[in-house]
Amino acid sequence: MKIVIAPDSFKESLSARAACDWIAKGLRKAAPSARLIKIPLADGGEGTLEALTAGGRGFSAATTDPLGRKITARWGMLPDRRTAVVEMAQASGLALVPPPKRNPMLTSSRGTGIQIAQALDHGAALVILTLGGVATSDGGTGMARALGYRFLDKSDREIPEGAGGLKFLARIDSSLIHPRLKKTAFLAACDVKNTLCGPHGSARVYGPQKGATPRMVKEIERNFLNLIKIARRDLKINILKIVGGGAAGGAGAGAAAFLGAKLRPGVQIVFQALDFENRAKSADLIVSGEGKVDAQTLNGKTVWGVARMASKHKIPLVVFCGQTGAGHEKLHKLGVTQVIALRTPGMSVGHAMKNAGPLLMKKVSETPILI
């Protein structure tokens, strides 16, 4: 019996790799003769770097955080040694900036650009950029600066970094960009559909969580409109209506404009990079999981992607999660055999999170379909 173990991370409790290990421990008790295949997954958000570079190579190198302070951050290379993964949250993440210092008018995504340059210098032919969880709203211009783009005012002086400086943007100079930039393919993992501007645009929807006041939100929106105008003229690209362009403080639009990136759902990129379908389609059973399973799971989350693949190949799928929420029953329509929560009535969230590994192993070993 071949069982594929393919979970996402259990947020703030278990990495996808750790979840694989605990599920495997439970399965060895429930089905000791089964052949177990571990494939840790991610959806383009937290844990994507670790999932994609399993078996590859990780790098820790100097870069800068959103406030321009020197830090060391990670990026990785897949086993093919041609595909690099850069996670924006590593150098541009919201978690790197204490709440009192969060100000998207000033914070910059330059650190992510430094990491991309490192990947290019290592000979990457494809760079996967994961969007999300950032402290910046600079439209990816900080990232682009680190790759040689110059953002100039009417006097041909560099504008200040951050969303605030975009007010003064009069010209984009691409004459000194990194020599490998145009020779390298880019995929941006993006799981939101927000455009750069408008009622559901980047500033209005995500600005406040990055520290933007209502006044800042309006100013960022105006500054993005200026960036759109100048990019259309100087780079010959219209980033106004790019689906997902508003992701990561506008870095989705910036990735399209400055890197020539194609924006794709994170699950699609991860599954393709890991060749997940080909590795899992011959399984007799798939075991997956993530922290919470609810209606949001159907919006492109990992378990949704696994369920679609399992249904296509008529493979039973059992999903374990920390807890279930409203709408989790809809997964059964996708072909999920069982959804099993680790947290039982009366158990605190804190206890479930602290003991997620042993609880997961126990639930797996006791599940009838697995015995």
Short mmCIF file of C-alpha atoms in Angstrom, two decimals:
data_model
loop_
_atom_site.label_atom_id
_atom_site.label_comp_id
_atom_site.label_asym_id
_atom_site.label_seq_id
_atom_site.Cartn_x
_atom_site.Cartn_y
_atom_site.Cartn_z
CA MET A 1 0.00 0.00 0.00
CA LYS A 2 1.39 3.37 -1.05
CA ILE A 3 0.43 6.32 1.13
CA VAL A 4 1.43 9.85 0.16
CA ILE A 5 1.78 12.27 3.08
CA ALA A 6 1.24 15.80 1.75
CA PRO A 7 0.36 18.43 4.37
CA ASP A 8 0.87 22.17 4.55
CA SER A 9 2.25 23.70 7.74
CA PHE A 10 0.08 24.00 10.84
CA LYS A 11 0.53 27.71 11.43
CA GLU A 12 2.58 28.59 14.52
CA SER A 13 2.71 24.90 15.47
CA LEU A 14 4.30 22.61 12.87
CA SER A 15 6.19 23.15 9.65
CA ALA A 16 4.99 21.07 6.71
CA ARG A 17 8.08 18.90 7.09
CA ALA A 18 7.41 18.34 10.80
CA ALA A 19 3.76 17.55 10.04
CA CYS A 20 4.94 14.92 7.54
CA ASP A 21 7.13 13.33 10.20
CA TRP A 22 4.37 13.17 12.84
CA ILE A 23 1.85 11.78 10.35
CA ALA A 24 4.40 9.15 9.33
CA LYS A 25 4.86 8.12 12.98
CA GLY A 26 1.12 7.61 13.29
CA LEU A 27 0.93 5.68 10.04
CA ARG A 28 3.74 3.33 11.08
CA LYS A 29 1.54 2.32 14.00
CA ALA A 30 -1.67 2.11 11.96
CA ALA A 31 -0.26 0.59 8.77
CA PRO A 32 3.26 -0.73 9.45
CA SER A 33 3.59 -2.42 6.06
CA ALA A 34 2.63 0.66 4.02
CA ARG A 35 5.14 2.46 1.81
CA LEU A 36 5.18 6.11 2.88
CA ILE A 37 6.04 9.00 0.55
CA LYS A 38 6.53 12.39 2.23
CA ILE A 39 5.85 15.52 0.17
CA PRO A 40 5.69 18.66 2.36
CA LEU A 41 3.58 21.30 0.62
CA ALA A 42 2.74 25.01 0.79
CA ASP A 43 0.38 27.44 -0.93
CA GLY A 44 2.78 30.25 -1.72
CA GLY A 45 2.63 31.73 1.77
CA GLU A 46 4.37 30.76 4.98
CA GLY A 47 6.55 27.68 4.58
CA THR A 48 6.87 27.82 0.80
CA LEU A 49 10.63 28.34 0.89
CA GLU A 50 11.12 25.29 3.10
CA ALA A 51 8.72 23.11 1.09
CA LEU A 52 10.22 23.93 -2.29
CA THR A 53 13.86 23.67 -1.30
CA ALA A 54 13.61 20.33 0.51
CA GLY A 55 16.41 18.30 -1.02
CA GLY A 56 17.89 21.42 -2.56
CA ARG A 57 20.14 24.03 -1.04
CA GLY A 58 19.46 26.89 1.35
CA PHE A 59 21.42 30.14 1.55
CA SER A 60 21.67 32.68 4.36
CA ALA A 61 23.10 35.98 3.19
CA ALA A 62 23.32 39.64 4.10
CA THR A 63 20.49 41.92 3.04
CA THR A 64 18.37 44.70 4.57
CA ASP A 65 15.03 44.75 6.35
CA PRO A 66 12.13 47.12 5.49
CA LEU A 67 13.74 49.87 7.59
CA GLY A 68 17.10 49.53 5.85
CA ARG A 69 18.81 47.77 8.74
CA LYS A 70 21.35 45.04 7.97
CA ILE A 71 20.03 41.51 8.48
CA THR A 72 20.73 37.97 7.34
CA ALA A 73 17.89 36.31 5.45
CA ARG A 74 17.29 33.01 3.70
CA TRP A 75 16.55 32.04 0.12
CA GLY A 76 16.93 28.69 -1.57
CA MET A 77 17.63 26.65 -4.68
CA LEU A 78 15.61 23.63 -5.80
CA PRO A 79 17.39 20.30 -6.40
CA ASP A 80 17.56 21.12 -10.13
CA ARG A 81 20.05 23.90 -9.24
CA ARG A 82 18.36 26.14 -11.81
CA THR A 83 15.30 27.29 -9.86
CA ALA A 84 15.62 29.72 -6.97
CA VAL A 85 12.98 30.58 -4.38
CA VAL A 86 12.83 34.02 -2.77
CA GLU A 87 10.22 34.55 -0.07
CA MET A 88 9.37 38.25 0.30
CA ALA A 89 8.61 37.87 3.99
CA GLN A 90 12.25 36.89 4.65
CA ALA A 91 13.64 40.40 4.04
CA SER A 92 10.51 42.55 3.64
CA GLY A 93 8.26 40.88 6.20
CA LEU A 94 5.86 42.61 8.55
CA ALA A 95 7.26 40.56 11.43
CA LEU A 96 10.63 42.31 10.97
CA VAL A 97 9.18 45.70 11.92
CA PRO A 98 7.90 46.37 15.47
CA PRO A 99 4.34 47.81 15.47
CA PRO A 100 5.41 51.32 16.60
CA LYS A 101 7.79 51.58 13.62
CA ARG A 102 5.42 50.35 10.91
CA ASN A 103 5.06 53.08 8.30
CA PRO A 104 4.52 52.06 4.66
CA MET A 105 5.37 55.58 3.54
CA LEU A 106 8.98 54.79 4.50
CA THR A 107 9.46 51.01 4.45
CA SER A 108 11.19 49.51 1.43
CA SER A 109 11.30 46.13 -0.33
CA ARG A 110 14.96 46.65 -1.29
CA GLY A 111 16.04 43.66 0.82
CA THR A 112 14.02 41.31 -1.37
CA GLY A 113 15.73 42.75 -4.45
CA ILE A 114 19.12 42.07 -2.88
CA GLN A 115 18.08 38.44 -2.43
CA ILE A 116 16.92 38.21 -6.05
CA ALA A 117 20.30 39.59 -7.15
CA GLN A 118 22.02 36.89 -5.08
CA ALA A 119 19.92 34.24 -6.85
CA LEU A 120 20.80 35.71 -10.25
CA ASP A 121 24.49 35.71 -9.33
CA HIS A 122 24.18 32.00 -8.51
CA GLY A 123 22.97 31.37 -12.05
CA ALA A 124 19.24 30.87 -11.45
CA ALA A 125 17.35 30.40 -14.72
CA LEU A 126 13.98 30.67 -12.95
CA VAL A 127 13.15 32.60 -9.80
CA ILE A 128 9.98 31.85 -7.86
CA LEU A 129 9.01 34.91 -5.80
CA THR A 130 6.45 34.35 -3.05
CA LEU A 131 4.33 37.40 -2.29
CA GLY A 132 2.70 38.18 1.02
CA GLY A 133 3.26 39.07 4.64
CA VAL A 134 5.24 42.24 3.91
CA ALA A 135 5.63 45.53 5.75
CA THR A 136 5.95 47.54 2.54
CA SER A 137 3.65 49.36 0.11
CA ASP A 138 6.22 50.60 -2.38
CA GLY A 139 4.91 48.76 -5.43
CA GLY A 140 8.07 46.67 -5.51
CA THR A 141 10.19 49.72 -6.35
CA GLY A 142 12.63 49.04 -3.52
CA MET A 143 13.09 45.53 -4.85
CA ALA A 144 13.70 46.96 -8.33
CA ARG A 145 16.27 49.50 -7.05
CA ALA A 146 18.45 46.66 -5.78
CA LEU A 147 18.38 45.24 -9.31
CA GLY A 148 19.57 48.44 -10.97
CA TYR A 149 16.39 50.36 -11.70
CA ARG A 150 16.50 54.07 -10.91
CA PHE A 151 13.41 56.01 -9.84
CA LEU A 152 13.97 59.69 -10.52
CA ASP A 153 12.22 62.98 -9.84
CA LYS A 154 11.91 65.94 -12.21
CA SER A 155 15.49 66.95 -11.42
CA ASP A 156 16.81 63.45 -12.18
CA ARG A 157 17.50 62.77 -8.50
CA GLU A 158 16.64 59.48 -6.82
CA ILE A 159 13.29 59.71 -5.05
CA PRO A 160 13.03 58.62 -1.38
CA GLU A 161 12.33 54.95 -0.75
CA GLY A 162 8.90 53.76 0.39
CA ALA A 163 5.40 54.59 -0.79
CA GLY A 164 5.85 58.25 0.11
CA GLY A 165 8.58 58.81 -2.45
CA LEU A 166 6.40 57.68 -5.36
CA LYS A 167 4.69 61.06 -5.20
CA PHE A 168 7.81 62.58 -6.77
CA LEU A 169 8.39 59.93 -9.44
CA ALA A 170 8.91 61.47 -12.88
CA ARG A 171 11.04 58.89 -14.69
CA ILE A 172 12.08 55.23 -14.47
CA ASP A 173 15.58 54.49 -15.78
CA SER A 174 16.24 50.83 -16.64
CA SER A 175 19.57 51.31 -18.42
CA LEU A 176 21.66 49.86 -15.56
CA ILE A 177 19.62 46.82 -14.54
CA HIS A 178 21.27 43.54 -13.51
CA PRO A 179 22.69 41.88 -16.65
CA ARG A 180 20.92 38.58 -15.96
CA LEU A 181 17.51 40.09 -15.25
CA LYS A 182 16.17 39.90 -18.80
CA LYS A 183 17.62 36.40 -19.28
CA THR A 184 15.84 34.95 -16.26
CA ALA A 185 12.23 33.79 -15.97
CA PHE A 186 10.16 34.84 -12.95
CA LEU A 187 7.03 33.37 -11.39
CA ALA A 188 5.27 35.25 -8.60
CA ALA A 189 3.19 33.13 -6.24
CA CYS A 190 0.09 35.18 -5.56
CA ASP A 191 -3.11 34.09 -3.81
CA VAL A 192 -5.07 37.33 -3.82
CA LYS A 193 -6.91 38.94 -6.71
CA ASN A 194 -6.64 42.56 -5.56
CA THR A 195 -5.50 45.08 -8.14
CA LEU A 196 -3.05 47.87 -7.35
CA CYS A 197 -5.71 50.59 -7.00
CA GLY A 198 -9.44 50.92 -6.49
CA PRO A 199 -11.97 49.89 -3.82
CA HIS A 200 -10.25 46.52 -3.43
CA GLY A 201 -6.78 47.86 -4.14
CA SER A 202 -3.59 47.29 -2.20
CA ALA A 203 -3.61 50.44 -0.07
CA ARG A 204 -7.25 50.30 0.98
CA VAL A 205 -7.35 46.61 1.81
CA TYR A 206 -3.88 45.94 3.18
CA GLY A 207 -2.46 49.37 4.06
CA PRO A 208 -3.84 49.54 7.61
CA GLN A 209 -2.20 46.26 8.66
CA LYS A 210 1.14 47.71 7.56
CA GLY A 211 0.62 50.75 9.78
CA ALA A 212 -1.08 53.12 7.31
CA THR A 213 -3.45 55.73 8.71
CA PRO A 214 -6.58 56.67 6.69
CA ARG A 215 -4.68 59.68 5.39
CA MET A 216 -1.73 57.51 4.35
CA VAL A 217 -4.05 55.10 2.54
CA LYS A 218 -5.34 57.92 0.33
CA GLU A 219 -1.82 59.18 -0.32
CA ILE A 220 -0.50 55.71 -1.20
CA GLU A 221 -3.39 55.27 -3.63
CA ARG A 222 -2.53 58.57 -5.35
CA ASN A 223 1.15 57.65 -5.46
CA PHE A 224 0.37 54.27 -7.01
CA LEU A 225 -1.60 56.05 -9.74
CA ASN A 226 1.53 58.07 -10.47
CA LEU A 227 3.64 54.89 -10.59
CA ILE A 228 1.12 53.35 -13.00
CA LYS A 229 1.35 56.39 -15.28
CA ILE A 230 5.16 56.49 -15.36
CA ALA A 231 5.51 52.70 -15.77
CA ARG A 232 3.12 52.77 -18.72
CA ARG A 233 5.19 55.48 -20.41
CA ASP A 234 8.73 54.30 -19.58
CA LEU A 235 8.35 50.51 -19.37
CA LYS A 236 5.46 50.12 -21.81
CA ILE A 237 3.38 48.08 -19.36
CA ASN A 238 -0.03 48.84 -17.86
CA ILE A 239 -0.09 47.57 -14.27
CA LEU A 240 -3.42 49.21 -13.37
CA LYS A 241 -5.64 46.15 -13.75
CA ILE A 242 -3.23 43.26 -13.20
CA VAL A 243 -5.08 40.65 -11.14
CA GLY A 244 -2.99 40.15 -8.02
CA GLY A 245 -1.06 43.35 -8.66
CA GLY A 246 -2.05 44.62 -5.23
CA ALA A 247 -0.41 41.70 -3.44
CA ALA A 248 2.48 42.39 -1.06
CA GLY A 249 2.05 46.15 -1.04
CA GLY A 250 1.86 46.34 -4.82
CA ALA A 251 4.86 44.06 -5.33
CA GLY A 252 2.66 41.88 -7.52
CA ALA A 253 2.39 44.73 -10.01
CA GLY A 254 6.07 45.53 -9.46
CA ALA A 255 7.08 41.95 -10.20
CA ALA A 256 5.21 42.12 -13.50
CA ALA A 257 6.65 45.53 -14.41
CA PHE A 258 10.26 45.21 -13.27
CA LEU A 259 10.91 41.46 -13.47
CA GLY A 260 8.57 40.45 -16.26
CA ALA A 261 7.05 37.98 -13.82
CA LYS A 262 3.97 35.90 -14.46
CA LEU A 263 1.58 35.89 -11.49
CA ARG A 264 0.20 32.45 -10.66
CA PRO A 265 -1.70 30.88 -7.72
CA GLY A 266 0.77 29.70 -5.13
CA VAL A 267 -0.58 26.16 -4.99
CA GLN A 268 -0.20 25.84 -8.76
CA ILE A 269 3.43 26.96 -8.63
CA VAL A 270 4.32 24.71 -5.69
CA PHE A 271 2.63 21.63 -7.14
CA GLN A 272 4.36 22.17 -10.48
CA ALA A 273 7.79 22.77 -8.94
CA LEU A 274 7.51 19.61 -6.82
CA ASP A 275 5.95 17.54 -9.64
CA PHE A 276 3.30 16.69 -7.06
CA GLU A 277 0.67 15.14 -9.32
CA ASN A 278 3.07 12.70 -10.98
CA ARG A 279 4.53 11.68 -7.62
CA ALA A 280 1.15 11.21 -5.94
CA LYS A 281 -1.24 9.96 -8.63
CA SER A 282 -0.39 6.28 -8.08
CA ALA A 283 -1.07 6.43 -4.33
CA ASP A 284 -3.64 4.18 -2.67
CA LEU A 285 -4.28 6.90 -0.09
CA ILE A 286 -3.29 10.52 0.49
CA VAL A 287 -3.05 12.11 3.93
CA SER A 288 -2.98 15.92 4.02
CA GLY A 289 -3.61 18.67 6.53
CA GLU A 290 -3.18 22.26 7.67
CA GLY A 291 -3.85 24.38 10.73
CA LYS A 292 -7.49 25.24 10.08
CA VAL A 293 -9.96 23.88 7.56
CA ASP A 294 -12.97 26.07 6.76
CA ALA A 295 -14.61 27.88 3.85
CA GLN A 296 -11.34 29.76 3.17
CA THR A 297 -9.67 26.43 2.39
CA LEU A 298 -11.62 26.40 -0.88
CA ASN A 299 -9.92 29.65 -1.96
CA GLY A 300 -6.76 28.09 -3.32
CA LYS A 301 -5.30 26.67 -0.11
CA THR A 302 -3.09 23.60 -0.12
CA VAL A 303 -5.75 21.12 1.01
CA TRP A 304 -8.03 22.38 -1.78
CA GLY A 305 -5.30 21.69 -4.33
CA VAL A 306 -4.62 18.23 -2.94
CA ALA A 307 -8.35 17.45 -2.93
CA ARG A 308 -8.72 18.38 -6.59
CA MET A 309 -5.79 16.17 -7.56
CA ALA A 310 -7.02 13.27 -5.41
CA SER A 311 -10.53 13.54 -6.86
CA LYS A 312 -9.16 13.57 -10.41
CA HIS A 313 -7.33 10.29 -9.82
CA LYS A 314 -10.03 8.81 -7.54
CA ILE A 315 -7.68 8.51 -4.56
CA PRO A 316 -9.13 8.53 -1.01
CA LEU A 317 -8.01 11.61 0.92
CA VAL A 318 -7.98 12.08 4.69
CA VAL A 319 -7.36 15.59 6.02
CA PHE A 320 -6.14 16.39 9.53
CA CYS A 321 -6.31 19.92 10.92
CA GLY A 322 -5.86 21.79 14.16
CA GLN A 323 -9.50 22.79 14.09
CA THR A 324 -12.42 23.04 11.70
CA GLY A 325 -14.49 26.13 10.94
CA ALA A 326 -17.66 27.05 9.10
CA GLY A 327 -17.76 25.60 5.61
CA HIS A 328 -15.33 22.73 6.16
CA GLU A 329 -18.04 20.25 5.16
CA LYS A 330 -17.87 21.60 1.60
CA LEU A 331 -14.59 19.73 1.19
CA HIS A 332 -16.54 16.48 0.99
CA LYS A 333 -17.98 17.68 -2.31
CA LEU A 334 -14.41 17.81 -3.60
CA GLY A 335 -13.96 14.17 -2.72
CA VAL A 336 -12.35 14.44 0.72
CA THR A 337 -13.06 11.20 2.57
CA GLN A 338 -12.64 12.52 6.11
CA VAL A 339 -11.75 15.78 7.87
CA ILE A 340 -10.41 15.17 11.38
CA ALA A 341 -9.62 17.91 13.90
CA LEU A 342 -6.91 17.57 16.53
CA ARG A 343 -8.69 19.89 18.92
CA THR A 344 -11.50 18.17 20.79
CA PRO A 345 -14.32 19.76 22.85
CA GLY A 346 -12.92 21.31 26.00
CA MET A 347 -9.34 21.45 24.69
CA SER A 348 -7.80 24.92 24.65
CA VAL A 349 -6.30 26.34 21.48
CA GLY A 350 -3.02 26.83 23.34
CA HIS A 351 -2.84 23.18 24.36
CA ALA A 352 -3.66 22.00 20.84
CA MET A 353 -0.97 24.22 19.31
CA LYS A 354 1.68 23.33 21.87
CA ASN A 355 1.07 19.59 21.49
CA ALA A 356 0.19 19.53 17.79
CA GLY A 357 2.78 16.89 16.88
CA PRO A 358 1.85 14.19 19.41
CA LEU A 359 -1.86 14.93 18.91
CA LEU A 360 -1.47 14.53 15.15
CA MET A 361 0.38 11.23 15.53
CA LYS A 362 -2.30 9.91 17.92
CA LYS A 363 -5.21 10.91 15.67
CA VAL A 364 -3.56 9.36 12.62
CA SER A 365 -2.87 6.09 14.43
CA GLU A 366 -6.50 5.87 15.63
CA THR A 367 -8.28 6.75 12.37
CA PRO A 368 -10.20 3.66 11.15
CA ILE A 369 -9.62 4.23 7.43
CA LEU A 370 -5.87 4.19 8.05
CA ILE A 371 -5.83 0.96 10.04
#
